[in-house]
Structure formats: C-alpha cells, structure tokens
PDB file of C-alpha atoms in Angstrom:
ATOM      1  CA  UNK A  81     -23.791  -6.781   4.129  1.00  0.00           C
ATOM      2  CA  UNK A  82     -24.733  -3.114   3.914  1.00  0.00           C
ATOM      3  CA  UNK A  83     -28.424  -3.832   4.516  1.00  0.00           C
ATOM      4  CA  UNK A  84     -27.583  -5.862   7.624  1.00  0.00           C
ATOM      5  CA  UNK A  85     -25.354  -3.130   9.041  1.00  0.00           C
ATOM      6  CA  UNK A  86     -27.762  -0.272   8.384  1.00  0.00           C
ATOM      7  CA  UNK A  87     -30.651  -2.247   9.877  1.00  0.00           C
ATOM      8  CA  UNK A  88     -28.594  -2.908  13.017  1.00  0.00           C
ATOM      9  CA  UNK A  89     -27.901   0.824  13.465  1.00  0.00           C
ATOM     10  CA  UNK A  90     -31.505   2.010  13.163  1.00  0.00           C
ATOM     11  CA  UNK A  91     -33.990   2.571  15.983  1.00  0.00           C
ATOM     12  CA  UNK A  92     -31.691   3.060  18.978  1.00  0.00           C
ATOM     13  CA  UNK A  93     -32.049   5.870  21.488  1.00  0.00           C
ATOM     14  CA  UNK A  94     -28.460   7.103  21.221  1.00  0.00           C
ATOM     15  CA  UNK A  95     -26.718  10.332  20.246  1.00  0.00           C
ATOM     16  CA  UNK A  96     -24.251   8.558  17.967  1.00  0.00           C
ATOM     17  CA  UNK A  97     -23.314   5.000  16.957  1.00  0.00           C
ATOM     18  CA  UNK A  98     -20.488   3.730  14.783  1.00  0.00           C
ATOM     19  CA  UNK A  99     -19.674   0.213  13.684  1.00  0.00           C
ATOM     20  CA  UNK A 100     -16.512  -1.328  12.227  1.00  0.00           C
ATOM     21  CA  UNK A 101     -16.112  -4.777  10.667  1.00  0.00           C
ATOM     22  CA  UNK A 102     -12.838  -6.303   9.487  1.00  0.00           C
ATOM     23  CA  UNK A 103     -12.484  -9.419   7.314  1.00  0.00           C
ATOM     24  CA  UNK A 104      -9.149 -11.145   6.643  1.00  0.00           C
ATOM     25  CA  UNK A 105      -8.042 -14.073   4.503  1.00  0.00           C
ATOM     26  CA  UNK A 106      -4.444 -15.239   4.022  1.00  0.00           C
ATOM     27  CA  UNK A 107      -2.389 -17.973   2.361  1.00  0.00           C
ATOM     28  CA  UNK A 108       1.128 -19.032   3.407  1.00  0.00           C
ATOM     29  CA  UNK A 109       3.712 -21.429   1.962  1.00  0.00           C
ATOM     30  CA  UNK A 110       7.265 -21.830   3.263  1.00  0.00           C
ATOM     31  CA  UNK A 111      10.219 -24.129   2.655  1.00  0.00           C
ATOM     32  CA  UNK A 112      13.352 -24.719   4.702  1.00  0.00           C
ATOM     33  CA  UNK A 113      15.923 -26.429   2.575  1.00  0.00           C
ATOM     34  CA  UNK A 114      14.166 -28.869   0.291  1.00  0.00           C
ATOM     35  CA  UNK A 115      11.469 -29.650   2.830  1.00  0.00           C
ATOM     36  CA  UNK A 116       8.027 -28.062   2.899  1.00  0.00           C
ATOM     37  CA  UNK A 117       7.797 -26.395   6.315  1.00  0.00           C
ATOM     38  CA  UNK A 118       4.347 -24.782   6.335  1.00  0.00           C
ATOM     39  CA  UNK A 119       1.327 -24.563   4.077  1.00  0.00           C
ATOM     40  CA  UNK A 120      -2.139 -23.315   4.896  1.00  0.00           C
ATOM     41  CA  UNK A 121      -4.951 -20.811   4.723  1.00  0.00           C
ATOM     42  CA  UNK A 122      -6.629 -18.711   7.391  1.00  0.00           C
ATOM     43  CA  UNK A 123      -9.776 -16.580   7.438  1.00  0.00           C
ATOM     44  CA  UNK A 124     -11.435 -14.585  10.183  1.00  0.00           C
ATOM     45  CA  UNK A 125     -13.971 -11.838  10.764  1.00  0.00           C
ATOM     46  CA  UNK A 126     -14.515  -9.481  13.664  1.00  0.00           C
ATOM     47  CA  UNK A 127     -15.609  -6.012  14.594  1.00  0.00           C
ATOM     48  CA  UNK A 128     -16.772  -3.579  17.232  1.00  0.00           C
ATOM     49  CA  UNK A 129     -19.455  -1.035  17.871  1.00  0.00           C
ATOM     50  CA  UNK A 130     -19.300   2.228  19.839  1.00  0.00           C
ATOM     51  CA  UNK A 131     -22.287   4.145  21.121  1.00  0.00           C
ATOM     52  CA  UNK A 132     -22.547   7.632  22.658  1.00  0.00           C
ATOM     53  CA  UNK A 133     -25.341   8.602  25.067  1.00  0.00           C
ATOM     54  CA  UNK A 134     -25.276  11.817  27.162  1.00  0.00           C
ATOM     55  CA  UNK A 135     -21.477  12.053  26.962  1.00  0.00           C
ATOM     56  CA  UNK A 136     -20.840   8.429  27.911  1.00  0.00           C
ATOM     57  CA  UNK A 137     -19.378   5.794  25.621  1.00  0.00           C
ATOM     58  CA  UNK A 138     -20.231   2.120  25.352  1.00  0.00           C
ATOM     59  CA  UNK A 139     -18.074  -0.416  23.522  1.00  0.00           C
ATOM     60  CA  UNK A 140     -18.773  -4.001  22.416  1.00  0.00           C
ATOM     61  CA  UNK A 141     -16.687  -6.330  20.213  1.00  0.00           C
ATOM     62  CA  UNK A 142     -17.884  -9.345  18.223  1.00  0.00           C
ATOM     63  CA  UNK A 143     -16.695 -11.989  15.755  1.00  0.00           C
ATOM     64  CA  UNK A 144     -19.988 -12.881  14.045  1.00  0.00           C
ATOM     65  CA  UNK A 145     -22.795 -10.938  12.381  1.00  0.00           C
ATOM     66  CA  UNK A 146     -25.649 -13.194  13.502  1.00  0.00           C
ATOM     67  CA  UNK A 147     -26.576 -11.039  16.514  1.00  0.00           C
ATOM     68  CA  UNK A 148     -25.272  -7.702  15.266  1.00  0.00           C
ATOM     69  CA  UNK A 149     -28.314  -5.695  16.348  1.00  0.00           C
ATOM     70  CA  UNK A 150     -28.115  -7.146  19.871  1.00  0.00           C
ATOM     71  CA  UNK A 151     -24.452  -6.111  20.068  1.00  0.00           C
ATOM     72  CA  UNK A 152     -25.341  -2.557  19.092  1.00  0.00           C
ATOM     73  CA  UNK A 153     -28.089  -2.477  21.705  1.00  0.00           C
ATOM     74  CA  UNK A 154     -25.640  -3.708  24.366  1.00  0.00           C
ATOM     75  CA  UNK A 155     -23.217  -0.879  23.514  1.00  0.00           C
ATOM     76  CA  UNK A 156     -26.068   1.637  23.794  1.00  0.00           C
ATOM     77  CA  UNK A 157     -27.020   0.279  27.219  1.00  0.00           C
ATOM     78  CA  UNK A 158     -23.419   0.595  28.440  1.00  0.00           C
ATOM     79  CA  UNK A 159     -23.240   4.187  27.167  1.00  0.00           C
ATOM     80  CA  UNK A 160     -26.519   5.021  28.883  1.00  0.00           C
ATOM     81  CA  UNK A 161     -25.131   3.788  32.205  1.00  0.00           C
ATOM     82  CA  UNK A 162     -21.888   5.755  31.769  1.00  0.00           C
ATOM     83  CA  UNK A 163     -23.390   9.008  30.439  1.00  0.00           C
ATOM     84  CA  UNK A 164     -24.581  11.845  32.639  1.00  0.00           C
ATOM     85  CA  UNK A 165     -23.741  14.957  30.612  1.00  0.00           C
ATOM     86  CA  UNK A 166     -24.345  16.401  27.167  1.00  0.00           C
ATOM     87  CA  UNK A 167     -22.915  14.760  24.044  1.00  0.00           C
ATOM     88  CA  UNK A 168     -21.006  17.141  21.791  1.00  0.00           C
ATOM     89  CA  UNK A 169     -19.783  16.086  18.350  1.00  0.00           C
ATOM     90  CA  UNK A 170     -18.401  18.191  15.536  1.00  0.00           C
ATOM     91  CA  UNK A 171     -20.841  18.368  12.607  1.00  0.00           C
ATOM     92  CA  UNK A 172     -19.796  16.308   9.574  1.00  0.00           C
ATOM     93  CA  UNK A 173     -21.323  15.337   6.265  1.00  0.00           C
ATOM     94  CA  UNK A 174     -22.045  11.629   5.705  1.00  0.00           C
ATOM     95  CA  UNK A 175     -19.514   9.849   3.479  1.00  0.00           C
ATOM     96  CA  UNK A 176     -20.479   6.887   1.295  1.00  0.00           C
ATOM     97  CA  UNK A 177     -17.734   5.181  -0.712  1.00  0.00           C
ATOM     98  CA  UNK A 178     -16.443   1.772  -1.786  1.00  0.00           C
ATOM     99  CA  UNK A 179     -12.661   1.557  -2.381  1.00  0.00           C
ATOM    100  CA  UNK A 180     -11.545  -1.493  -4.337  1.00  0.00           C
ATOM    101  CA  UNK A 181      -7.908  -2.556  -4.841  1.00  0.00           C
ATOM    102  CA  UNK A 182      -6.227  -1.959  -8.218  1.00  0.00           C
ATOM    103  CA  UNK A 183      -4.680  -5.325  -9.146  1.00  0.00           C
ATOM    104  CA  UNK A 184      -4.097  -7.085 -12.461  1.00  0.00           C
ATOM    105  CA  UNK A 185      -4.625 -10.582 -11.080  1.00  0.00           C
ATOM    106  CA  UNK A 186      -6.177 -11.480  -7.760  1.00  0.00           C
ATOM    107  CA  UNK A 187      -3.918 -14.040  -5.984  1.00  0.00           C
ATOM    108  CA  UNK A 188      -6.981 -15.442  -4.227  1.00  0.00           C
ATOM    109  CA  UNK A 189      -8.160 -16.789  -7.592  1.00  0.00           C
ATOM    110  CA  UNK A 190      -5.006 -18.912  -8.030  1.00  0.00           C
ATOM    111  CA  UNK A 191      -5.428 -22.433  -6.564  1.00  0.00           C
ATOM    112  CA  UNK A 192      -3.226 -23.315  -3.616  1.00  0.00           C
ATOM    113  CA  UNK A 193      -1.854 -26.326  -5.515  1.00  0.00           C
ATOM    114  CA  UNK A 194      -0.689 -24.054  -8.340  1.00  0.00           C
ATOM    115  CA  UNK A 195       1.079 -21.742  -5.884  1.00  0.00           C
ATOM    116  CA  UNK A 196       2.885 -24.711  -4.330  1.00  0.00           C
ATOM    117  CA  UNK A 197       3.918 -26.044  -7.749  1.00  0.00           C
ATOM    118  CA  UNK A 198       5.467 -22.693  -8.644  1.00  0.00           C
ATOM    119  CA  UNK A 199       7.414 -22.536  -5.379  1.00  0.00           C
ATOM    120  CA  UNK A 200       8.630 -26.108  -5.935  1.00  0.00           C
ATOM    121  CA  UNK A 201      10.188 -24.901  -9.194  1.00  0.00           C
ATOM    122  CA  UNK A 202      11.827 -21.891  -7.542  1.00  0.00           C
ATOM    123  CA  UNK A 203      13.225 -24.055  -4.758  1.00  0.00           C
ATOM    124  CA  UNK A 204      14.664 -26.474  -7.293  1.00  0.00           C
ATOM    125  CA  UNK A 205      16.426 -23.571  -9.031  1.00  0.00           C
ATOM    126  CA  UNK A 206      18.193 -22.719  -5.757  1.00  0.00           C
ATOM    127  CA  UNK A 207      19.376 -26.298  -5.285  1.00  0.00           C
ATOM    128  CA  UNK A 208      20.330 -26.977  -8.917  1.00  0.00           C
ATOM    129  CA  UNK A 209      23.542 -24.914  -8.834  1.00  0.00           C
ATOM    130  CA  UNK A 210      26.745 -26.797  -9.805  1.00  0.00           C
ATOM    131  CA  UNK A 211      28.001 -28.973  -6.965  1.00  0.00           C
ATOM    132  CA  UNK A 212      31.543 -29.016  -5.609  1.00  0.00           C
ATOM    133  CA  UNK A 213      33.136 -32.241  -4.314  1.00  0.00           C
ATOM    134  CA  UNK A 214      29.847 -34.039  -4.722  1.00  0.00           C
ATOM    135  CA  UNK A 215      27.971 -31.655  -2.412  1.00  0.00           C
ATOM    136  CA  UNK A 216      25.581 -28.772  -3.219  1.00  0.00           C
ATOM    137  CA  UNK A 217      27.110 -25.308  -3.083  1.00  0.00           C
ATOM    138  CA  UNK A 218      24.461 -24.141  -0.602  1.00  0.00           C
ATOM    139  CA  UNK A 219      24.040 -25.370   2.939  1.00  0.00           C
ATOM    140  CA  UNK A 220      20.355 -24.496   3.279  1.00  0.00           C
ATOM    141  CA  UNK A 221      17.716 -22.211   1.834  1.00  0.00           C
ATOM    142  CA  UNK A 222      14.572 -20.423   2.926  1.00  0.00           C
ATOM    143  CA  UNK A 223      11.680 -19.847   0.542  1.00  0.00           C
ATOM    144  CA  UNK A 224       8.388 -18.219   1.426  1.00  0.00           C
ATOM    145  CA  UNK A 225       5.212 -16.938  -0.190  1.00  0.00           C
ATOM    146  CA  UNK A 226       2.186 -15.233   1.290  1.00  0.00           C
ATOM    147  CA  UNK A 227      -0.879 -13.342   0.155  1.00  0.00           C
ATOM    148  CA  UNK A 228      -3.486 -11.546   2.227  1.00  0.00           C
ATOM    149  CA  UNK A 229      -6.860  -9.934   1.696  1.00  0.00           C
ATOM    150  CA  UNK A 230      -8.288  -7.361   4.084  1.00  0.00           C
ATOM    151  CA  UNK A 231     -11.636  -5.605   3.989  1.00  0.00           C
ATOM    152  CA  UNK A 232     -12.670  -2.909   6.465  1.00  0.00           C
ATOM    153  CA  UNK A 233     -16.243  -1.631   6.673  1.00  0.00           C
ATOM    154  CA  UNK A 234     -17.262   1.487   8.591  1.00  0.00           C
ATOM    155  CA  UNK A 235     -20.811   2.697   9.171  1.00  0.00           C
ATOM    156  CA  UNK A 236     -22.356   5.292  11.456  1.00  0.00           C
ATOM    157  CA  UNK A 237     -25.784   6.384  12.601  1.00  0.00           C
ATOM    158  CA  UNK A 238     -25.205   9.675  10.746  1.00  0.00           C
ATOM    159  CA  UNK A 239     -25.390   7.919   7.380  1.00  0.00           C
ATOM    160  CA  UNK A 240     -21.728   7.224   6.571  1.00  0.00           C
ATOM    161  CA  UNK A 241     -20.850   3.902   4.959  1.00  0.00           C
ATOM    162  CA  UNK A 242     -17.321   3.105   3.709  1.00  0.00           C
ATOM    163  CA  UNK A 243     -15.820  -0.129   2.429  1.00  0.00           C
ATOM    164  CA  UNK A 244     -12.077  -0.433   1.767  1.00  0.00           C
ATOM    165  CA  UNK A 245     -10.354  -3.580   0.477  1.00  0.00           C
ATOM    166  CA  UNK A 246      -6.637  -4.380   0.163  1.00  0.00           C
ATOM    167  CA  UNK A 247      -4.746  -7.269  -1.411  1.00  0.00           C
ATOM    168  CA  UNK A 248      -1.067  -7.972  -0.745  1.00  0.00           C
ATOM    169  CA  UNK A 249       1.340 -10.643  -2.003  1.00  0.00           C
ATOM    170  CA  UNK A 250       4.905 -11.262  -0.806  1.00  0.00           C
ATOM    171  CA  UNK A 251       7.717 -13.579  -1.871  1.00  0.00           C
ATOM    172  CA  UNK A 252      11.160 -14.106  -0.349  1.00  0.00           C
ATOM    173  CA  UNK A 253      14.076 -16.399  -1.155  1.00  0.00           C
ATOM    174  CA  UNK A 254      17.491 -16.737   0.451  1.00  0.00           C
ATOM    175  CA  UNK A 255      20.332 -19.257   0.370  1.00  0.00           C
ATOM    176  CA  UNK A 256      23.183 -19.905   2.812  1.00  0.00           C
ATOM    177  CA  UNK A 257      26.396 -20.974   1.000  1.00  0.00           C
ATOM    178  CA  UNK A 258      28.728 -23.614   2.324  1.00  0.00           C
ATOM    179  CA  UNK A 259      31.786 -22.152   4.125  1.00  0.00           C
ATOM    180  CA  UNK A 260      35.112 -22.478   2.365  1.00  0.00           C
ATOM    181  CA  UNK A 261      38.382 -22.081   4.221  1.00  0.00           C
ATOM    182  CA  UNK A 262      41.845 -21.201   2.978  1.00  0.00           C
ATOM    183  CA  UNK A 263      45.157 -20.503   4.664  1.00  0.00           C
ATOM    184  CA  UNK A 264      46.306 -16.891   5.026  1.00  0.00           C
ATOM    185  CA  UNK A 265      50.028 -15.999   5.270  1.00  0.00           C
ATOM    186  CA  UNK A 266      49.862 -15.956   9.082  1.00  0.00           C
ATOM    187  CA  UNK A 267      48.270 -19.439   9.233  1.00  0.00           C
ATOM    188  CA  UNK A 268      45.071 -17.847  10.526  1.00  0.00           C
ATOM    189  CA  UNK A 269      42.038 -19.346   8.781  1.00  0.00           C
ATOM    190  CA  UNK A 270      39.561 -16.926   7.242  1.00  0.00           C
ATOM    191  CA  UNK A 271      36.072 -18.093   6.239  1.00  0.00           C
ATOM    192  CA  UNK A 272      34.695 -16.974   2.902  1.00  0.00           C
ATOM    193  CA  UNK A 273      31.357 -15.299   3.511  1.00  0.00           C
ATOM    194  CA  UNK A 274      28.904 -14.393   0.785  1.00  0.00           C
ATOM    195  CA  UNK A 275      25.468 -12.867   0.701  1.00  0.00           C
ATOM    196  CA  UNK A 276      22.998 -12.241  -2.095  1.00  0.00           C
ATOM    197  CA  UNK A 277      24.371  -8.725  -2.581  1.00  0.00           C
ATOM    198  CA  UNK A 278      28.135  -9.259  -2.027  1.00  0.00           C
ATOM    199  CA  UNK A 279      28.834 -12.776  -3.297  1.00  0.00           C
ATOM    200  CA  UNK A 280      32.310 -13.015  -4.803  1.00  0.00           C
ATOM    201  CA  UNK A 281      33.336  -9.488  -3.823  1.00  0.00           C
ATOM    202  CA  UNK A 282      35.971 -10.638  -1.325  1.00  0.00           C
ATOM    203  CA  UNK A 283      38.551 -13.414  -1.340  1.00  0.00           C
ATOM    204  CA  UNK A 284      40.605 -14.706   1.584  1.00  0.00           C
ATOM    205  CA  UNK A 285      43.905 -14.123  -0.237  1.00  0.00           C
ATOM    206  CA  UNK A 286      43.252 -10.376  -0.442  1.00  0.00           C
ATOM    207  CA  UNK A 287      42.529  -9.945   3.271  1.00  0.00           C
ATOM    208  CA  UNK A 288      45.332  -8.870   5.601  1.00  0.00           C
ATOM    209  CA  UNK A 289      46.407 -11.333   8.267  1.00  0.00           C
ATOM    210  CA  UNK A 290      45.440 -10.194  11.763  1.00  0.00           C
ATOM    211  CA  UNK A 291      48.265  -9.222  14.061  1.00  0.00           C
ATOM    212  CA  UNK A 292      48.175  -8.211  17.727  1.00  0.00           C
ATOM    213  CA  UNK A 293      49.296  -4.682  16.898  1.00  0.00           C
ATOM    214  CA  UNK A 294      46.977  -4.068  13.934  1.00  0.00           C
ATOM    215  CA  UNK A 295      43.721  -3.716  15.862  1.00  0.00           C
ATOM    216  CA  UNK A 296      42.008  -4.199  19.183  1.00  0.00           C
ATOM    217  CA  UNK A 297      40.430  -7.479  18.033  1.00  0.00           C
ATOM    218  CA  UNK A 298      41.506 -10.764  19.537  1.00  0.00           C
ATOM    219  CA  UNK A 299      43.123 -13.244  17.150  1.00  0.00           C
ATOM    220  CA  UNK A 300      44.209 -16.803  17.332  1.00  0.00           C
ATOM    221  CA  UNK A 301      47.849 -18.050  17.423  1.00  0.00           C
ATOM    222  CA  UNK A 302      48.880 -15.019  19.493  1.00  0.00           C
ATOM    223  CA  UNK A 303      52.206 -15.423  21.275  1.00  0.00           C
ATOM    224  CA  UNK A 304      52.273 -14.682  25.017  1.00  0.00           C
ATOM    225  CA  UNK A 305      53.761 -11.291  25.927  1.00  0.00           C
ATOM    226  CA  UNK A 306      57.497 -11.379  26.658  1.00  0.00           C
ATOM    227  CA  UNK A 307      59.077  -9.822  29.743  1.00  0.00           C
ATOM    228  CA  UNK A 308      62.586  -8.494  30.348  1.00  0.00           C
ATOM    229  CA  UNK A 309      64.537  -7.779  33.529  1.00  0.00           C
ATOM    230  CA  UNK A 310      66.885  -4.794  33.605  1.00  0.00           C
ATOM    231  CA  UNK A 311      70.389  -5.648  34.845  1.00  0.00           C
ATOM    232  CA  UNK A 312      72.097  -3.530  37.421  1.00  0.00           C
TER     233      UNK A 312
END
C-alpha cells in the first residue's frame, strides 16, 4: 500500500499534493423479539487527493486504487487551471508513523456464526424469565451487536506518511415489560411502568389518585363543573 501511494505522488509538477485513503469493514446483528431482524457484513474503500499549483487547489475523489496515479494527475491539472498566484505553505517536518489499535482480541477474527450463536443465548436469557398467567413477562425485546474497523492513511508530497487504525465493538439489549393494571382508590387505572434502571421502584398502590384540584393535568372520570344561581 505505501509503495503504491508514494509512487502515485512522485513526478508531478505541483507545489504540494496530499492523499487520504479510508477503509471500513463492519458486522451487524440485530434481533426484535425472538426473530432475527438483520445480519450482515459491509466493506468499502475510498479516498481523495488534493493538489496545489500557484495558489490554486484541485480536488479528486476515488473508490479504487487501480488508477491512483491518474487521479493525482487529474487533481494537479485542476489546480493548474485554478492557480494564478504564488503558493504559500507553512514549513513543516515530514511525519511518518503507524498507529495500531490496542485490543486484546480482534472481533474481526471471530466467525460471524459464532457471534450469532452468542446473541442467540443472550436473547434466550431475556425470554426465559418466569411467565405469569401462561405468558412471558416481557412484551418484546431488542438485541443488537456491531463491530467496525476503520483505517485512515495520509500521505503528502513532502514525505509524510501516517496510518491509523481503529476497532470498535458495541452491544445493546433492552426489554419492554407487559403492562399491569390495578385499581387506585379513585377508580382511575394506573399502569405499572418499569425500565432497566427503575424496575420495581414504584407501585400503583403508593401513587396518589389524581384529582381535578391537585394539578393542571387532565384526568379521567372528572365530574362536570356545577353552577349555582343566586336568589334575590
């Protein structure tokens, strides 16, 4: 890769040229309820080149490295048409570095079938909670996994060459409980709501019954306002 990039940057009549290439690869698995909703892999590569000639810039993008030198030459031609002054750049020292990610285990090395098997187990844990009245205690669930690899390469006609790679992995799981209803003293029905962080922290019997005078909120079973006529 480095030899191809450096060869593409050499031999052009330009004041400055820089080239960037980005490579991405990702895996995704998601469940909705007990059904597998999405599973797949994606990979892509793309980049761009900028050239400076007599104060004018040229820009060309690409998604393959087969004709990389021709893309650089096209950017130089565009800059030559746009430039009519003097190019001025701050002096810098070339930087050469390769930055690798610090990871214990690369998720890209784990087969997709193994990742799916693990998520099948996690999804079964969500749905294996004790049932009430013959029905599961959760109404639905969402389970998702994803990992991504990104590599960015930068090179310039001044001798800089930098590679930086990143690896990310994410996992999320959530469950929606079935609603349970009970009767409050005022005959107003209150739904029991629970989340992953507040499950069981509130019960309908401990909540005050809404009344027209207690707040500005509307409530059901409200009696119509009464009217009186003063006698003379």
